[in-house]
């Protein structure tokens, strides 16, 4: 069963995809229990989760929710739609977060160390002071938001030891919010 008539696309195509309206009637949508929904399935099948192929039951939508300053290290974010969500100051260490849609999210100071962020979309997100030490960032996007036109804010973001391909480094280094120190010493731009 598919939730959408056309699967949600991942990666760079996310900016062109359309999402269903936020279900404001769902009183559980912004709770920690929502992040546990089909967690192990989403972790193992992140491509399917990101495409909406797990059906309505497996669709996790935390758009506009506030999870700031919480320890979310035990949660699975793979395939989670988290546009404009507020996770400022949260701890998301060692988690599975592949193919997450974090466009325009508030992620200031989030510790993503040792997290698998493969193919996650951070376009337009505020990641000032975030930490991605030893994280997997292959195919992750840190570009300009299609909705707001703002670049992902990477000021003082740490990438030391992160797994990033050379083509991904070129795309990340195009972001004008990176500090020269980060460009030179952590990314090798």
mmCIF file of C-alpha atoms in Angstrom:
data_model
loop_
_atom_site.group_PDB
_atom_site.id
_atom_site.type_symbol
_atom_site.label_atom_id
_atom_site.label_comp_id
_atom_site.label_asym_id
_atom_site.label_seq_id
_atom_site.Cartn_x
_atom_site.Cartn_y
_atom_site.Cartn_z
ATOM 1 C CA UNK A 1 0.000 0.000 0.000
ATOM 2 C CA UNK A 2 1.338 3.424 -0.931
ATOM 3 C CA UNK A 3 0.394 6.629 0.821
ATOM 4 C CA UNK A 4 1.065 8.749 -2.249
ATOM 5 C CA UNK A 5 0.022 8.264 -5.858
ATOM 6 C CA UNK A 6 3.628 9.038 -6.812
ATOM 7 C CA UNK A 7 6.483 7.976 -4.529
ATOM 8 C CA UNK A 8 8.312 10.748 -2.690
ATOM 9 C CA UNK A 9 11.745 11.147 -4.238
ATOM 10 C CA UNK A 10 14.975 11.227 -2.246
ATOM 11 C CA UNK A 11 18.195 13.187 -2.613
ATOM 12 C CA UNK A 12 18.288 16.198 -4.913
ATOM 13 C CA UNK A 13 14.828 15.466 -6.275
ATOM 14 C CA UNK A 14 13.269 16.118 -2.832
ATOM 15 C CA UNK A 15 13.087 19.808 -3.559
ATOM 16 C CA UNK A 16 10.602 19.039 -6.347
ATOM 17 C CA UNK A 17 8.524 16.495 -4.425
ATOM 18 C CA UNK A 18 5.214 17.227 -2.818
ATOM 19 C CA UNK A 19 4.207 16.042 0.606
ATOM 20 C CA UNK A 20 0.726 15.523 1.971
ATOM 21 C CA UNK A 21 -0.652 18.239 4.243
ATOM 22 C CA UNK A 22 0.360 18.023 7.903
ATOM 23 C CA UNK A 23 -2.210 16.030 9.834
ATOM 24 C CA UNK A 24 -3.026 18.586 12.564
ATOM 25 C CA UNK A 25 -5.635 16.205 14.014
ATOM 26 C CA UNK A 26 -2.929 13.666 14.915
ATOM 27 C CA UNK A 27 -2.257 14.550 18.552
ATOM 28 C CA UNK A 28 0.592 11.988 18.730
ATOM 29 C CA UNK A 29 2.506 13.410 15.724
ATOM 30 C CA UNK A 30 4.964 15.475 17.777
ATOM 31 C CA UNK A 31 5.667 12.927 20.516
ATOM 32 C CA UNK A 32 8.756 10.781 21.042
ATOM 33 C CA UNK A 33 6.588 7.706 20.448
ATOM 34 C CA UNK A 34 6.149 8.826 16.822
ATOM 35 C CA UNK A 35 9.872 8.379 16.254
ATOM 36 C CA UNK A 36 9.566 4.753 17.391
ATOM 37 C CA UNK A 37 6.965 3.956 14.731
ATOM 38 C CA UNK A 38 8.355 1.165 12.512
ATOM 39 C CA UNK A 39 11.833 2.236 13.689
ATOM 40 C CA UNK A 40 13.683 -0.995 12.932
ATOM 41 C CA UNK A 41 11.965 -1.369 9.562
ATOM 42 C CA UNK A 42 12.826 2.226 8.643
ATOM 43 C CA UNK A 43 16.434 1.663 9.727
ATOM 44 C CA UNK A 44 16.792 -1.431 7.523
ATOM 45 C CA UNK A 45 14.774 -0.149 4.578
ATOM 46 C CA UNK A 46 15.506 3.573 4.565
ATOM 47 C CA UNK A 47 15.082 3.844 0.782
ATOM 48 C CA UNK A 48 11.545 2.503 1.033
ATOM 49 C CA UNK A 49 10.761 4.670 4.051
ATOM 50 C CA UNK A 50 11.991 7.788 2.257
ATOM 51 C CA UNK A 51 9.875 6.954 -0.787
ATOM 52 C CA UNK A 52 6.683 6.412 1.217
ATOM 53 C CA UNK A 53 6.631 2.716 0.299
ATOM 54 C CA UNK A 54 5.995 1.549 3.877
ATOM 55 C CA UNK A 55 2.441 2.820 3.654
ATOM 56 C CA UNK A 56 0.671 5.275 5.910
ATOM 57 C CA UNK A 57 1.616 3.259 8.991
ATOM 58 C CA UNK A 58 5.338 3.645 8.279
ATOM 59 C CA UNK A 59 5.167 7.326 7.321
ATOM 60 C CA UNK A 60 6.750 9.470 10.054
ATOM 61 C CA UNK A 61 6.038 13.172 9.740
ATOM 62 C CA UNK A 62 7.445 15.509 12.396
ATOM 63 C CA UNK A 63 7.283 18.689 10.295
ATOM 64 C CA UNK A 64 7.083 21.781 12.529
ATOM 65 C CA UNK A 65 7.451 19.694 15.740
ATOM 66 C CA UNK A 66 9.661 20.737 18.672
ATOM 67 C CA UNK A 67 12.185 18.189 19.959
ATOM 68 C CA UNK A 68 14.747 20.781 21.101
ATOM 69 C CA UNK A 69 17.289 20.025 23.832
ATOM 70 C CA UNK A 70 16.346 16.328 24.058
ATOM 71 C CA UNK A 71 18.576 13.255 23.952
ATOM 72 C CA UNK A 72 17.273 11.520 20.816
ATOM 73 C CA UNK A 73 20.238 9.154 20.470
ATOM 74 C CA UNK A 74 18.051 6.055 20.746
ATOM 75 C CA UNK A 75 15.628 7.204 18.019
ATOM 76 C CA UNK A 76 15.658 6.220 14.337
ATOM 77 C CA UNK A 77 15.286 9.114 11.884
ATOM 78 C CA UNK A 78 15.635 7.160 8.621
ATOM 79 C CA UNK A 79 13.071 8.356 6.119
ATOM 80 C CA UNK A 80 11.554 10.805 8.618
ATOM 81 C CA UNK A 81 10.009 13.970 7.189
ATOM 82 C CA UNK A 82 11.314 16.643 9.547
ATOM 83 C CA UNK A 83 11.011 19.858 7.558
ATOM 84 C CA UNK A 84 11.036 22.923 9.802
ATOM 85 C CA UNK A 85 11.236 20.738 12.932
ATOM 86 C CA UNK A 86 13.095 22.225 15.892
ATOM 87 C CA UNK A 87 15.854 19.995 17.253
ATOM 88 C CA UNK A 88 18.083 22.849 18.447
ATOM 89 C CA UNK A 89 20.524 21.618 21.079
ATOM 90 C CA UNK A 90 19.419 17.988 20.750
ATOM 91 C CA UNK A 91 21.712 14.970 20.986
ATOM 92 C CA UNK A 92 21.369 12.569 18.034
ATOM 93 C CA UNK A 93 24.575 10.571 18.532
ATOM 94 C CA UNK A 94 25.133 7.215 16.821
ATOM 95 C CA UNK A 95 21.703 7.041 15.238
ATOM 96 C CA UNK A 96 20.410 5.903 11.871
ATOM 97 C CA UNK A 97 19.248 8.965 9.929
ATOM 98 C CA UNK A 98 19.641 7.990 6.296
ATOM 99 C CA UNK A 99 17.381 9.611 3.735
ATOM 100 C CA UNK A 100 15.804 11.984 6.266
ATOM 101 C CA UNK A 101 14.180 15.156 4.960
ATOM 102 C CA UNK A 102 15.471 17.923 7.233
ATOM 103 C CA UNK A 103 14.937 20.819 4.839
ATOM 104 C CA UNK A 104 14.649 24.162 6.652
ATOM 105 C CA UNK A 105 14.873 22.426 10.053
ATOM 106 C CA UNK A 106 16.250 24.155 13.159
ATOM 107 C CA UNK A 107 19.326 22.076 14.062
ATOM 108 C CA UNK A 108 21.591 24.582 15.873
ATOM 109 C CA UNK A 109 24.152 22.862 18.047
ATOM 110 C CA UNK A 110 22.823 19.343 17.373
ATOM 111 C CA UNK A 111 25.370 16.603 18.027
ATOM 112 C CA UNK A 112 25.145 14.200 15.055
ATOM 113 C CA UNK A 113 28.465 12.469 15.870
ATOM 114 C CA UNK A 114 28.737 8.864 14.649
ATOM 115 C CA UNK A 115 25.376 9.151 12.846
ATOM 116 C CA UNK A 116 24.539 7.688 9.445
ATOM 117 C CA UNK A 117 23.101 10.638 7.516
ATOM 118 C CA UNK A 118 23.436 8.995 4.093
ATOM 119 C CA UNK A 119 21.409 10.891 1.448
ATOM 120 C CA UNK A 120 19.718 13.137 4.030
ATOM 121 C CA UNK A 121 18.548 16.530 2.846
ATOM 122 C CA UNK A 122 19.606 19.467 5.035
ATOM 123 C CA UNK A 123 18.950 22.175 2.413
ATOM 124 C CA UNK A 124 18.142 25.483 4.122
ATOM 125 C CA UNK A 125 18.503 23.986 7.619
ATOM 126 C CA UNK A 126 20.121 26.008 10.403
ATOM 127 C CA UNK A 127 23.036 23.778 11.439
ATOM 128 C CA UNK A 128 25.129 26.466 13.140
ATOM 129 C CA UNK A 129 27.486 24.784 15.599
ATOM 130 C CA UNK A 130 26.252 21.273 14.749
ATOM 131 C CA UNK A 131 28.706 18.381 15.024
ATOM 132 C CA UNK A 132 29.063 15.647 12.389
ATOM 133 C CA UNK A 133 32.271 14.091 13.709
ATOM 134 C CA UNK A 134 32.742 10.549 12.321
ATOM 135 C CA UNK A 135 29.325 10.636 10.623
ATOM 136 C CA UNK A 136 28.416 9.210 7.222
ATOM 137 C CA UNK A 137 27.451 12.111 4.961
ATOM 138 C CA UNK A 138 27.702 10.511 1.513
ATOM 139 C CA UNK A 139 25.062 11.961 -0.815
ATOM 140 C CA UNK A 140 23.789 14.287 1.938
ATOM 141 C CA UNK A 141 22.744 17.735 0.766
ATOM 142 C CA UNK A 142 23.608 21.023 2.520
ATOM 143 C CA UNK A 143 22.449 23.410 -0.180
ATOM 144 C CA UNK A 144 19.930 26.133 -0.767
ATOM 145 C CA UNK A 145 16.289 25.674 0.201
ATOM 146 C CA UNK A 146 13.920 25.581 -2.757
ATOM 147 C CA UNK A 147 11.212 27.011 -0.487
ATOM 148 C CA UNK A 148 13.065 29.917 1.175
ATOM 149 C CA UNK A 149 16.133 30.387 -1.053
ATOM 150 C CA UNK A 150 18.375 30.302 2.039
ATOM 151 C CA UNK A 151 21.512 28.175 2.220
ATOM 152 C CA UNK A 152 21.920 25.617 4.965
ATOM 153 C CA UNK A 153 23.711 27.519 7.728
ATOM 154 C CA UNK A 154 27.006 25.678 8.323
ATOM 155 C CA UNK A 155 28.700 28.365 10.427
ATOM 156 C CA UNK A 156 30.919 26.651 13.021
ATOM 157 C CA UNK A 157 29.628 23.209 11.993
ATOM 158 C CA UNK A 158 32.188 20.440 12.651
ATOM 159 C CA UNK A 159 32.898 17.727 10.065
ATOM 160 C CA UNK A 160 36.098 16.206 11.486
ATOM 161 C CA UNK A 161 36.370 12.538 10.506
ATOM 162 C CA UNK A 162 33.074 12.551 8.589
ATOM 163 C CA UNK A 163 32.797 10.194 5.621
ATOM 164 C CA UNK A 164 32.198 12.448 2.629
ATOM 165 C CA UNK A 165 33.035 11.632 -1.009
ATOM 166 C CA UNK A 166 35.108 14.085 -3.042
ATOM 167 C CA UNK A 167 32.113 15.042 -5.197
ATOM 168 C CA UNK A 168 30.048 15.652 -2.048
ATOM 169 C CA UNK A 169 32.858 17.791 -0.601
ATOM 170 C CA UNK A 170 32.716 20.002 -3.717
ATOM 171 C CA UNK A 171 28.984 20.537 -3.248
ATOM 172 C CA UNK A 172 29.334 21.237 0.494
ATOM 173 C CA UNK A 173 32.210 23.634 -0.135
ATOM 174 C CA UNK A 174 29.961 25.693 -2.434
ATOM 175 C CA UNK A 175 27.976 26.671 0.649
ATOM 176 C CA UNK A 176 28.920 30.305 1.469
ATOM 177 C CA UNK A 177 28.157 29.927 5.203
ATOM 178 C CA UNK A 178 31.139 27.621 5.865
ATOM 179 C CA UNK A 179 34.023 29.161 7.784
ATOM 180 C CA UNK A 180 37.423 29.201 6.101
ATOM 181 C CA UNK A 181 38.801 27.026 8.896
ATOM 182 C CA UNK A 182 36.190 24.333 8.264
ATOM 183 C CA UNK A 183 36.778 24.535 4.514
ATOM 184 C CA UNK A 184 40.539 24.240 4.855
ATOM 185 C CA UNK A 185 41.081 21.888 7.765
ATOM 186 C CA UNK A 186 38.001 19.679 8.010
ATOM 187 C CA UNK A 187 36.690 19.402 4.442
ATOM 188 C CA UNK A 188 39.796 20.174 2.391
ATOM 189 C CA UNK A 189 37.965 22.467 -0.030
#
